[in-house]
Coordinates of C-alpha atoms and ligand atoms in Angstrom, one line a residue:
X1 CA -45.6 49.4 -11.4
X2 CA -45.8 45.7 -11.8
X3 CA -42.9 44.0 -13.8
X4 CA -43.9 42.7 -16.9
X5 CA -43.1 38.7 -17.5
X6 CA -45.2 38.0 -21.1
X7 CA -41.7 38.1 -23.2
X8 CA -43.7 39.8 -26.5
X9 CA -44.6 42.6 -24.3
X10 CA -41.1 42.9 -23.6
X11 CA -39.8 42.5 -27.0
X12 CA -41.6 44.9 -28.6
X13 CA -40.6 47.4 -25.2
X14 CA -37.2 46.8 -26.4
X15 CA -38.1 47.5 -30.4
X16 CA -40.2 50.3 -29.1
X17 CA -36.7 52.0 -27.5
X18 CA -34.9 51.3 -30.3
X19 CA -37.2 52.7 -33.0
X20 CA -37.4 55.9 -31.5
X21 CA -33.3 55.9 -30.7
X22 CA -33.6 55.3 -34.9
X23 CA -36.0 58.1 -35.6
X24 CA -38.1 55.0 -37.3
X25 CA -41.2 56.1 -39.5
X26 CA -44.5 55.3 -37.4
X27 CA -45.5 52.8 -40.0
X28 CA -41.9 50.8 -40.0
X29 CA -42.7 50.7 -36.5
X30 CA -45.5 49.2 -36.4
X31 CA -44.2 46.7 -38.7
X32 CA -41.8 45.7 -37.0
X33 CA -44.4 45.7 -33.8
X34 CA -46.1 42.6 -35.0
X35 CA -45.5 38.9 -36.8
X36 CA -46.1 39.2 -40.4
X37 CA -47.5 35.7 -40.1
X38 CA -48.7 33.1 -37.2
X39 CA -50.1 29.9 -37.7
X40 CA -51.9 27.7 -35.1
X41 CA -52.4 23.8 -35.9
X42 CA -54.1 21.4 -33.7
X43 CA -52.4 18.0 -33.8
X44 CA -54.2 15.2 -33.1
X45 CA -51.6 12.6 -32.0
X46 CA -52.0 8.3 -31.3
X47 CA -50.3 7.6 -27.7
X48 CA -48.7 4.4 -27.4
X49 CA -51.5 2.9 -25.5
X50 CA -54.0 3.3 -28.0
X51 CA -55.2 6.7 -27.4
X52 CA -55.2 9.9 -29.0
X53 CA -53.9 13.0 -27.7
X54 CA -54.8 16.5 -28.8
X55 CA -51.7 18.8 -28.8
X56 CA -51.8 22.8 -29.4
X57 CA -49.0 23.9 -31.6
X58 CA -47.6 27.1 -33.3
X59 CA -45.4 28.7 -36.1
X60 CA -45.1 32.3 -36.3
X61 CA -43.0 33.5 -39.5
X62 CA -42.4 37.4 -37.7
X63 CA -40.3 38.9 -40.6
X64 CA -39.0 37.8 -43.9
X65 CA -38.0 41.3 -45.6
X66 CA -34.2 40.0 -45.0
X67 CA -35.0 36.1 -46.3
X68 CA -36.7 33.3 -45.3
X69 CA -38.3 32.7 -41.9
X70 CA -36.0 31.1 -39.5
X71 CA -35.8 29.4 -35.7
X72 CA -36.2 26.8 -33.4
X73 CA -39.0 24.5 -32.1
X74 CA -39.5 24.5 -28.7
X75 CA -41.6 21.6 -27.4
X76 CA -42.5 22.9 -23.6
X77 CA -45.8 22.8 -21.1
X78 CA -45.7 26.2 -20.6
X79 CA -45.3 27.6 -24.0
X80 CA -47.9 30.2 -25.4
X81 CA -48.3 31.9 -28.7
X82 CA -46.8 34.9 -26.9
X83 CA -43.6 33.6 -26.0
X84 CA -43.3 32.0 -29.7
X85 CA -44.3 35.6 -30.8
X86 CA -41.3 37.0 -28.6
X87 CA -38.5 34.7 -30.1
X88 CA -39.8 35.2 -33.9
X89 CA -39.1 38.8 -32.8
X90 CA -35.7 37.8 -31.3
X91 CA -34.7 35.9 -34.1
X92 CA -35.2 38.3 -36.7
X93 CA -33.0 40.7 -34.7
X94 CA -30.4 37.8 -34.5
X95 CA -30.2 37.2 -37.7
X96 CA -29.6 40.9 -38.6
X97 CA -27.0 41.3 -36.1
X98 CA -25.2 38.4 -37.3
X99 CA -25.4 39.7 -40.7
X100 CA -26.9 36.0 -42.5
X101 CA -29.4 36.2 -45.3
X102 CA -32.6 35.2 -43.3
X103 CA -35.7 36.0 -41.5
X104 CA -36.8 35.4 -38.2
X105 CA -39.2 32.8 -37.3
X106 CA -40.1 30.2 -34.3
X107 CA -42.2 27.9 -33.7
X108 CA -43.6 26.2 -30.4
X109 CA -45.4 23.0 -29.3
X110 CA -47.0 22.8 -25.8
X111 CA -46.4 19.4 -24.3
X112 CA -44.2 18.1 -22.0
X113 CA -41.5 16.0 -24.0
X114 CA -40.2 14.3 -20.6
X115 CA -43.6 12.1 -20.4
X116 CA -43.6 11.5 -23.8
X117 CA -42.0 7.9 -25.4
X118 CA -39.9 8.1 -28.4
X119 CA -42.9 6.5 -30.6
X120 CA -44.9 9.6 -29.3
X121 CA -41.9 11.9 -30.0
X122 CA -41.8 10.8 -33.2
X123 CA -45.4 10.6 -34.2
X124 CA -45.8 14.6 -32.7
X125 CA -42.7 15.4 -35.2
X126 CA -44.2 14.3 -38.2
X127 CA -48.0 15.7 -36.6
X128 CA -46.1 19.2 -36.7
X129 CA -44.5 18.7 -40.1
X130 CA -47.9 17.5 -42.0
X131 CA -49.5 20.3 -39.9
X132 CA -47.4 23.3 -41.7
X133 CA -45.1 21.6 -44.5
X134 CA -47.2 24.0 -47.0
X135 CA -45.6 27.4 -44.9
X136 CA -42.0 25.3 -45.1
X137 CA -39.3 25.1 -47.2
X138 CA -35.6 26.6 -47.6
X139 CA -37.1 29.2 -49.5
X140 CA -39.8 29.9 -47.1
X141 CA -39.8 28.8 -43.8
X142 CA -36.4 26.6 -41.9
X143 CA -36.6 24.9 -38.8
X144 CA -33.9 24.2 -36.2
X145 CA -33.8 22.7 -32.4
X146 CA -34.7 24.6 -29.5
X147 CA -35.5 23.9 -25.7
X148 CA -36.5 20.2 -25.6
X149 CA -35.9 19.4 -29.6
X150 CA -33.1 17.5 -31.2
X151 CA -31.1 16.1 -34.1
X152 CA -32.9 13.1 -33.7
X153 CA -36.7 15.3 -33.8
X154 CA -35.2 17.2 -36.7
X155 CA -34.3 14.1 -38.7
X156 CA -38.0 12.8 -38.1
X157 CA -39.0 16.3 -39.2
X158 CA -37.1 16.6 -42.4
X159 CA -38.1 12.6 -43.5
X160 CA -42.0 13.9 -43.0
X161 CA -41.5 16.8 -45.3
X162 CA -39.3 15.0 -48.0
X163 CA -41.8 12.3 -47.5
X164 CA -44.9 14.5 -48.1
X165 CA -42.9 16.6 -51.4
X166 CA -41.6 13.2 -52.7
X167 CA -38.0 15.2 -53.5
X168 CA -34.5 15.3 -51.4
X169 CA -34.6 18.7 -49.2
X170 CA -32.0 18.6 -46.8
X171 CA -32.1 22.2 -46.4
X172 CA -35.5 22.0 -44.7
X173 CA -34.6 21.9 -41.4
X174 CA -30.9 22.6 -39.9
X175 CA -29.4 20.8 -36.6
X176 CA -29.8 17.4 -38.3
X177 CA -27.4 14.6 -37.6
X178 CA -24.6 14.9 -39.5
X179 CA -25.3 11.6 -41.1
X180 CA -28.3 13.5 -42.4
X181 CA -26.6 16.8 -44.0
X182 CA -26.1 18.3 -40.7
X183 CA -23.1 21.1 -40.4
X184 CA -19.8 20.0 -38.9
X185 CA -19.6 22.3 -35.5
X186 CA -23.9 22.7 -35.1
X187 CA -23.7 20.8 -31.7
X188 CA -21.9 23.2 -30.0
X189 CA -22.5 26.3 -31.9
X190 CA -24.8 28.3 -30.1
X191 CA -22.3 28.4 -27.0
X192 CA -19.0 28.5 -28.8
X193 CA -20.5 31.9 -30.7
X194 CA -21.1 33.1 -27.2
X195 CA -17.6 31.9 -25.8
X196 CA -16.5 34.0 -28.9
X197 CA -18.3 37.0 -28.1
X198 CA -17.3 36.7 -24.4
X199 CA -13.7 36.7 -25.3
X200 CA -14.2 40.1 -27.5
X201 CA -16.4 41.7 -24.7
X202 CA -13.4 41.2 -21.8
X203 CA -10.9 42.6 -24.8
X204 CA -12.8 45.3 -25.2
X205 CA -13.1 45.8 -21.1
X206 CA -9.4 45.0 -20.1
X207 CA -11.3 42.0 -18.3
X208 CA -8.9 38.7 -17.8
X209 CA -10.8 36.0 -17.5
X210 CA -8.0 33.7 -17.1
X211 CA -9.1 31.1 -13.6
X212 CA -11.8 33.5 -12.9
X213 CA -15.2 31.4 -12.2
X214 CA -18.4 30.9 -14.2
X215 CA -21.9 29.4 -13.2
X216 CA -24.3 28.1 -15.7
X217 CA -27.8 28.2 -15.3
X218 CA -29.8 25.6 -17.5
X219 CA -27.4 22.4 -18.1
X220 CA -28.7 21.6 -21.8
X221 CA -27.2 22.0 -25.0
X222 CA -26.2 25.7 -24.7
X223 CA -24.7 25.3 -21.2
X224 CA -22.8 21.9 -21.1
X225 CA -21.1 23.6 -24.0
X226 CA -20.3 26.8 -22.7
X227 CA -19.0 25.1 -19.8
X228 CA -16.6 23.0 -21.8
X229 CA -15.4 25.9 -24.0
X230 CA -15.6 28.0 -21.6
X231 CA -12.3 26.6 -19.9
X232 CA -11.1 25.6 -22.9
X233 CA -11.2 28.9 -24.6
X234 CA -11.3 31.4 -22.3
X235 CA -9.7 29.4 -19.4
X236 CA -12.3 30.0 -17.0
X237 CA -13.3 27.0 -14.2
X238 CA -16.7 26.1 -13.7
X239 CA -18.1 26.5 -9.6
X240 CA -21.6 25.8 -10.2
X241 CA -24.6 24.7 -12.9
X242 CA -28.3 24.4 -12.3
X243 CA -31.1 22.2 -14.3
X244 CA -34.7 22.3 -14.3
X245 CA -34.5 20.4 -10.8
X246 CA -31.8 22.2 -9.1
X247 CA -28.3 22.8 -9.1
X248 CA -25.0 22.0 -7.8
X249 CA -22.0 24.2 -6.0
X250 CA -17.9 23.5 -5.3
X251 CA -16.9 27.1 -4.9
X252 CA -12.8 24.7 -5.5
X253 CA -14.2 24.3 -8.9
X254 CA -16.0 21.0 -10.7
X255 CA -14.9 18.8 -13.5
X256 CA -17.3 19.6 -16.1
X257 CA -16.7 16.8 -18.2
X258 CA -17.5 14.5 -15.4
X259 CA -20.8 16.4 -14.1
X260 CA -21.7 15.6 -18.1
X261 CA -21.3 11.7 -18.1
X262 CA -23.0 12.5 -14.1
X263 CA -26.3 14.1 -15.6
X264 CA -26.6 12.0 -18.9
X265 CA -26.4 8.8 -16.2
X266 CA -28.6 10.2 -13.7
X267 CA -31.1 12.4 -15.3
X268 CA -30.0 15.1 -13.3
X269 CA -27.4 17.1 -11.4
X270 CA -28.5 16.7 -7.8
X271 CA -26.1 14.2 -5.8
X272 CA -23.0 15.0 -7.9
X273 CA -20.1 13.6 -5.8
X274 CA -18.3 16.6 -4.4
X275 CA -20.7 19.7 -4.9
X276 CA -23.1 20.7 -2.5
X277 CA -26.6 21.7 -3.8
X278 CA -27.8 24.7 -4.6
X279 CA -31.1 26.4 -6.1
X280 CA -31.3 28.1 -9.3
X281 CA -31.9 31.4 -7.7
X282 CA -28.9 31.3 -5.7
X283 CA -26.7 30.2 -8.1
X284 CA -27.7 33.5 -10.4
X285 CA -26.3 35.5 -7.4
X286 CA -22.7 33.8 -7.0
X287 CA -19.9 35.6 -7.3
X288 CA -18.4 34.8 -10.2
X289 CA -16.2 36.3 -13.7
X290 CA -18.9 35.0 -16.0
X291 CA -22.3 33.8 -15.8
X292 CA -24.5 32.2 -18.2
X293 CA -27.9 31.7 -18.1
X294 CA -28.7 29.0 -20.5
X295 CA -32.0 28.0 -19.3
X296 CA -35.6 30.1 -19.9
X297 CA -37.0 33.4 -19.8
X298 CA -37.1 35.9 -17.0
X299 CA -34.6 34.8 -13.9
X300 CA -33.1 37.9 -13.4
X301 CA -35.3 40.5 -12.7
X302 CA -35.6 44.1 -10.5
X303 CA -35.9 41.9 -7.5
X304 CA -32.7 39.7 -7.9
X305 CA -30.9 42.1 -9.8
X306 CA -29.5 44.2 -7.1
X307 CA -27.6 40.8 -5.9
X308 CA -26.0 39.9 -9.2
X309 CA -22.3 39.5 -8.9
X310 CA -20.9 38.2 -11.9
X311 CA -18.5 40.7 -14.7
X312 CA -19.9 39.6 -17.6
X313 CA -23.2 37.9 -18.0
X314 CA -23.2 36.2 -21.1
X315 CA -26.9 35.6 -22.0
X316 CA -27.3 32.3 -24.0
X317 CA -30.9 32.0 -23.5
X318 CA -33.3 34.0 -24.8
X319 CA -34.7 36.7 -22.6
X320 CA -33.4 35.5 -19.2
X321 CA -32.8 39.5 -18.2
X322 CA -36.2 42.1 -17.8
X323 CA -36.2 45.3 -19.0
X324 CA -35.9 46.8 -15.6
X325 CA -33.0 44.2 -14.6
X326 CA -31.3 45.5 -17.3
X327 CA -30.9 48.9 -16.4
X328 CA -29.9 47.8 -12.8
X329 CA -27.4 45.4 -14.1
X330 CA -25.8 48.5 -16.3
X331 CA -25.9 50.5 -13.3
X332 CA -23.4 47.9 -11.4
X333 CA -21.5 47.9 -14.2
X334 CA -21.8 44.4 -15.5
X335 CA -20.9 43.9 -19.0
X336 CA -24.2 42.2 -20.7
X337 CA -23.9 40.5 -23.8
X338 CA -27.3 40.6 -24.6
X339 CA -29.2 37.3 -25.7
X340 CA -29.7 37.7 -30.0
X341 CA -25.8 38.3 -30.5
X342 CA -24.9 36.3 -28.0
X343 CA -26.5 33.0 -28.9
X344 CA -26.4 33.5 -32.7
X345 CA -23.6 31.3 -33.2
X346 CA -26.2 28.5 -33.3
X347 CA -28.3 30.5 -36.1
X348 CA -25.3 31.2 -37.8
X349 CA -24.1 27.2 -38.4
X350 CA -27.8 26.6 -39.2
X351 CA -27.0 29.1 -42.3
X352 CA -23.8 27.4 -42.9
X353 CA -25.5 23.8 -42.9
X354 CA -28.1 25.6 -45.5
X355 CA -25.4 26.7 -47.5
X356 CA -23.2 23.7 -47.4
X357 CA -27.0 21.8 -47.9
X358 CA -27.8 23.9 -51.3
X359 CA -24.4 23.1 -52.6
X360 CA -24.2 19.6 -51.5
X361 CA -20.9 20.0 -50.6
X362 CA -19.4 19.6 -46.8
X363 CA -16.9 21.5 -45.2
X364 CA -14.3 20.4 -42.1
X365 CA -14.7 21.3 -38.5
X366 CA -12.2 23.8 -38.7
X367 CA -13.6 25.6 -41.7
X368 CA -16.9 26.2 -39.5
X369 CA -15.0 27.1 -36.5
X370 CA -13.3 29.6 -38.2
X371 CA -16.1 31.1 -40.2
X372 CA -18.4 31.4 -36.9
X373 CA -15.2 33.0 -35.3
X374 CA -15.3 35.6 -38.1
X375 CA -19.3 36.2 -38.1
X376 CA -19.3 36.2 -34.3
X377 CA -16.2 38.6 -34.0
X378 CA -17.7 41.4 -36.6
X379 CA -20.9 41.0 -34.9
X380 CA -19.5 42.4 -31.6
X381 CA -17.3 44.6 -33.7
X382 CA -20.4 46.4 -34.7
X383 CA -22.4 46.5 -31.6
X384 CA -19.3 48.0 -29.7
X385 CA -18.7 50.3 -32.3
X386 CA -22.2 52.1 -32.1
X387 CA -22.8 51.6 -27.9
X388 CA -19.3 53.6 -28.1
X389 CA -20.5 56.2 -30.6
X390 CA -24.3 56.5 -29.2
X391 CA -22.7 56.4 -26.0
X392 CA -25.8 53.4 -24.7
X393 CA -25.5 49.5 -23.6
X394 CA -24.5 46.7 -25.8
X395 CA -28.2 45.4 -25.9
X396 CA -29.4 49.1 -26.9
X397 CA -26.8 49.1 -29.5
X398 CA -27.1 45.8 -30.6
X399 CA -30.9 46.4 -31.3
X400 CA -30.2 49.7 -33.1
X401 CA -27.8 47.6 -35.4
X402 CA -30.0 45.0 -35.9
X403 CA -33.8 47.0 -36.5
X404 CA -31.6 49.4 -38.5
X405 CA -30.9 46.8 -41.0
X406 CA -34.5 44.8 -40.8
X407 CA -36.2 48.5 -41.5
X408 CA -33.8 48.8 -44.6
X409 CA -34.4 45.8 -46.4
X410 CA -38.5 46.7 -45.8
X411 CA -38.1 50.2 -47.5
X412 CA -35.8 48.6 -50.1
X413 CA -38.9 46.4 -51.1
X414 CA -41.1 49.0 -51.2
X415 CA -43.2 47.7 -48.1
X416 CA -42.9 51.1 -46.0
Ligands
LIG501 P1 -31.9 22.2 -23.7 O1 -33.3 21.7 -23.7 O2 -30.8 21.4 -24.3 O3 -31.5 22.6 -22.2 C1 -32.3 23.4 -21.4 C2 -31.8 23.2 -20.0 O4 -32.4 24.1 -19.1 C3 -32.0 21.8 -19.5 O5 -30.9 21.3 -18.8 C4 -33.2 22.0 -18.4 O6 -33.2 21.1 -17.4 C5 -32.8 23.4 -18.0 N1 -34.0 24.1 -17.4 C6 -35.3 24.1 -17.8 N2 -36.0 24.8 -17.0 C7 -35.2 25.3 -16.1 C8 -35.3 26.2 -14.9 N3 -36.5 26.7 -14.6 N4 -34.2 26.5 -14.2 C9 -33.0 26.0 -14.6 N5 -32.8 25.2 -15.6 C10 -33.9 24.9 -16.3 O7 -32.1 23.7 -24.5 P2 -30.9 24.6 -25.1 O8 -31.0 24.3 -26.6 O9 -29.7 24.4 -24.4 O10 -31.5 26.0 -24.9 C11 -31.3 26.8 -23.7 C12 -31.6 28.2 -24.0 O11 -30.7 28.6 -25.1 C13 -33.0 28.6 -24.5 O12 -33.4 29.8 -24.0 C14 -32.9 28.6 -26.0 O13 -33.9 29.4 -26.6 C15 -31.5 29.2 -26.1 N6 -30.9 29.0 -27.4 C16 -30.6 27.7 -27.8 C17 -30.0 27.6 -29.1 C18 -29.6 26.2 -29.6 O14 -29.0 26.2 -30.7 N7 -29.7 25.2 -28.8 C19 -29.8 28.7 -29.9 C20 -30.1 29.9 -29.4 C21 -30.7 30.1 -28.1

């Protein structure tokens, strides 16, 4: 049989396994199955030369039994309503897991940010803001970065709705600048929960990490940070990182911070003095104590699967594994921290920017830190406890945990 790449056909596979693992009610199911809401704009946008471009954009609010929608914009060429669809889903789980107040929700535009100016940038912000700022709010619907979205695009974002509701509403959108009412700690979030998370898993295995290797697929925001905490934290070296066009490999290890300043001079990883390079798909298969991909969907799959080598995959993007990966991934006894626990530390700073946002009140680095420690920590806590009881993998359990709760707070309210 053909392996299935369209990431909502994958999600709900996953739902599907846990629902019945749950003994879930046909019509919970089904619920759960589907987006409770999707909106599609059409954004006509000026270019700087005068003319106007059309841009297809989306916001799909999947479930809001446990609070308001929440998630990221991604602004990519390839995006579709389905993978949108399959991180609303994914969000809603993460959410749970974490244990925060809130929905799950995404949103998507399809256009490719690198050919865009800042003037366009901005101008496609505030498009997608006029576009939906009716579905939005901190009571309805909240924002946050996601591949290709920033601070800077959030800022633009939140000035467009506090422009268009004539009141201050910070809490609109989270991963602002912190001159903005963005959290202390939001920058590097998303990988520090996973470094977190990573630490728990190899306690939980006997695993010392200590000098042992990583490679980090996807050189963004997620993975420059999980490289630096990685060795800070968990003490681990860094032998390889990829990008969109390529990657690099010193099997004597690389100075992260250095391949940093590199990328943010040149654009790109390629040419890094001292590595030699090396493709995405081949750094996947390196031999290595921890690997991250931090990139896209789908890269390890039944075919590359059987040639995976790390100990623990920590999966800070979303969906990067296949169903049928999976199972060959469990069989070789890698410890997979799958994707919605392990890149919720980002969601879960969002919250705390909400929170500190509602109160007008802003707390120190160290007060985050240690509060996404905590979150992060029990999360695991949780998942481990019921793959030990049920006797199944950590993404099996972690779903269980998760759907378990989402189908709760739907019976509470009387919708199933
Ligand atoms: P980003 O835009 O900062 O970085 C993405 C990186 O991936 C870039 O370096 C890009 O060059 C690289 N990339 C793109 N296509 C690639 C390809 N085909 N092969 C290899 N590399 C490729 O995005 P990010 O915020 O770091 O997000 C990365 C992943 O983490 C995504 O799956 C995202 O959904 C997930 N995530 C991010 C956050 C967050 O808070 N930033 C939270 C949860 C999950």
């Amino acid at each position: 049989m053909e392996e299935s790449f369209n990431p909502f056909k994958i999600a709900q596979q996953q739902l599907g396994e846990a629902a019945s693992a749950l003994g879930l009610d046909a019509a919970t199911h089904e619920l759960l199955r589907w987006p409770m809401h999707e909106i599609k704009v059409t954004l006509p946008v000026r270019m700087d030369d005068g003319s106007t471009r059309i841009f297809h954009a989306f916001r799909v609010q999947y479930n809001t039994a446990r609070g308001p929608a929440k998630g990221g914009i991604r602004w990519h060429p390839q995006e579709t309503i389905d993978t949108v669809r399959a991180l609303a889903a994914w969000m809603t789980w993460k959410t749970a897991v974490v244990d925060i107040p809130l929905g799950g929700g995404k949103g998507g535009v399809v256009c490719n940010p690198k050919e865009l100016s800042e003037t366009e940038k901005e101008r496609l912000a505030r498009a997608y803001i006029r576009a939906l700022a009716r579905s939005m709010g901190g009571a309805r619907d909240v924002p946050a970065p996601d591949v290709y979205t920033t601070p800077q695009i959030m800022a633009w974002m939140m000035d467009e709705y506090e422009t268009i509701v004539g009141e201050s509403h910070p809490g609109v959108i989270t991963g602002k600048p912190v001159a903005l009412g963005g959290s202390q700690g939001r920058g590097d979030a998303t990988a520090r929960g996973g470094i977190y998370v990573t630490r728990e898993a190899a306690t939980a295995h006997n695993v010392d990490l200590t000098g042992g290797a990583m490679a980090v697929m996807g050189f963004g925001n997620a993975g420059q940070h999980a490289a630096l905490l990685g060795e800070e934290i968990l003490g681990l070296r860094l032998i390889a990182a990829s990008d969109s066009k390529g990657g690099v490999l010193n099997p004597g290890g690389i100075d992260t911070k250095t391949l940093i300043e590199f990328k943010r001079k040149t654009g790109m990883l390629r040419g890094f003095p001292g590595a030699e390079p090396i493709s995405n798909e081949d750094l996947l298969e390196q031999e290595v104590a921890v690997l991250f991909p931090a990139a896209l969907e789908n890269v390890i799959t039944r075919e590359n699967a059987p040639r995976i080598r790390c100990r623990i995959c920590c999966e800070l993007a979303n969906g990067p594994t296949t169903p049928e990966a999976d199972v060959i991934l469990a069989e070789k006894g890698i410890i997979v921290l799958p994707d919605f626990l392990a890149n919720a530390g980002g969601v879960t700073v969002s919250y705390f920017e909400q929170v500190q946002n509602a109160y007008n009140l802003y707390w120190e680095l160290q007060e985050v830190h240690w509060r996404l420690d905590k979150k992060m920590t029990r999360a695991f806590a949780s998942v481990l406890e019921m793959s030990r009881r049920s006797r199944i993998g950590l993404r099996q359990a972690a779903y269980l945990v998760a759907v378990a709760r989402v189908a709760e707070a739907c019976k509470l309210r009387g919708w199933v």
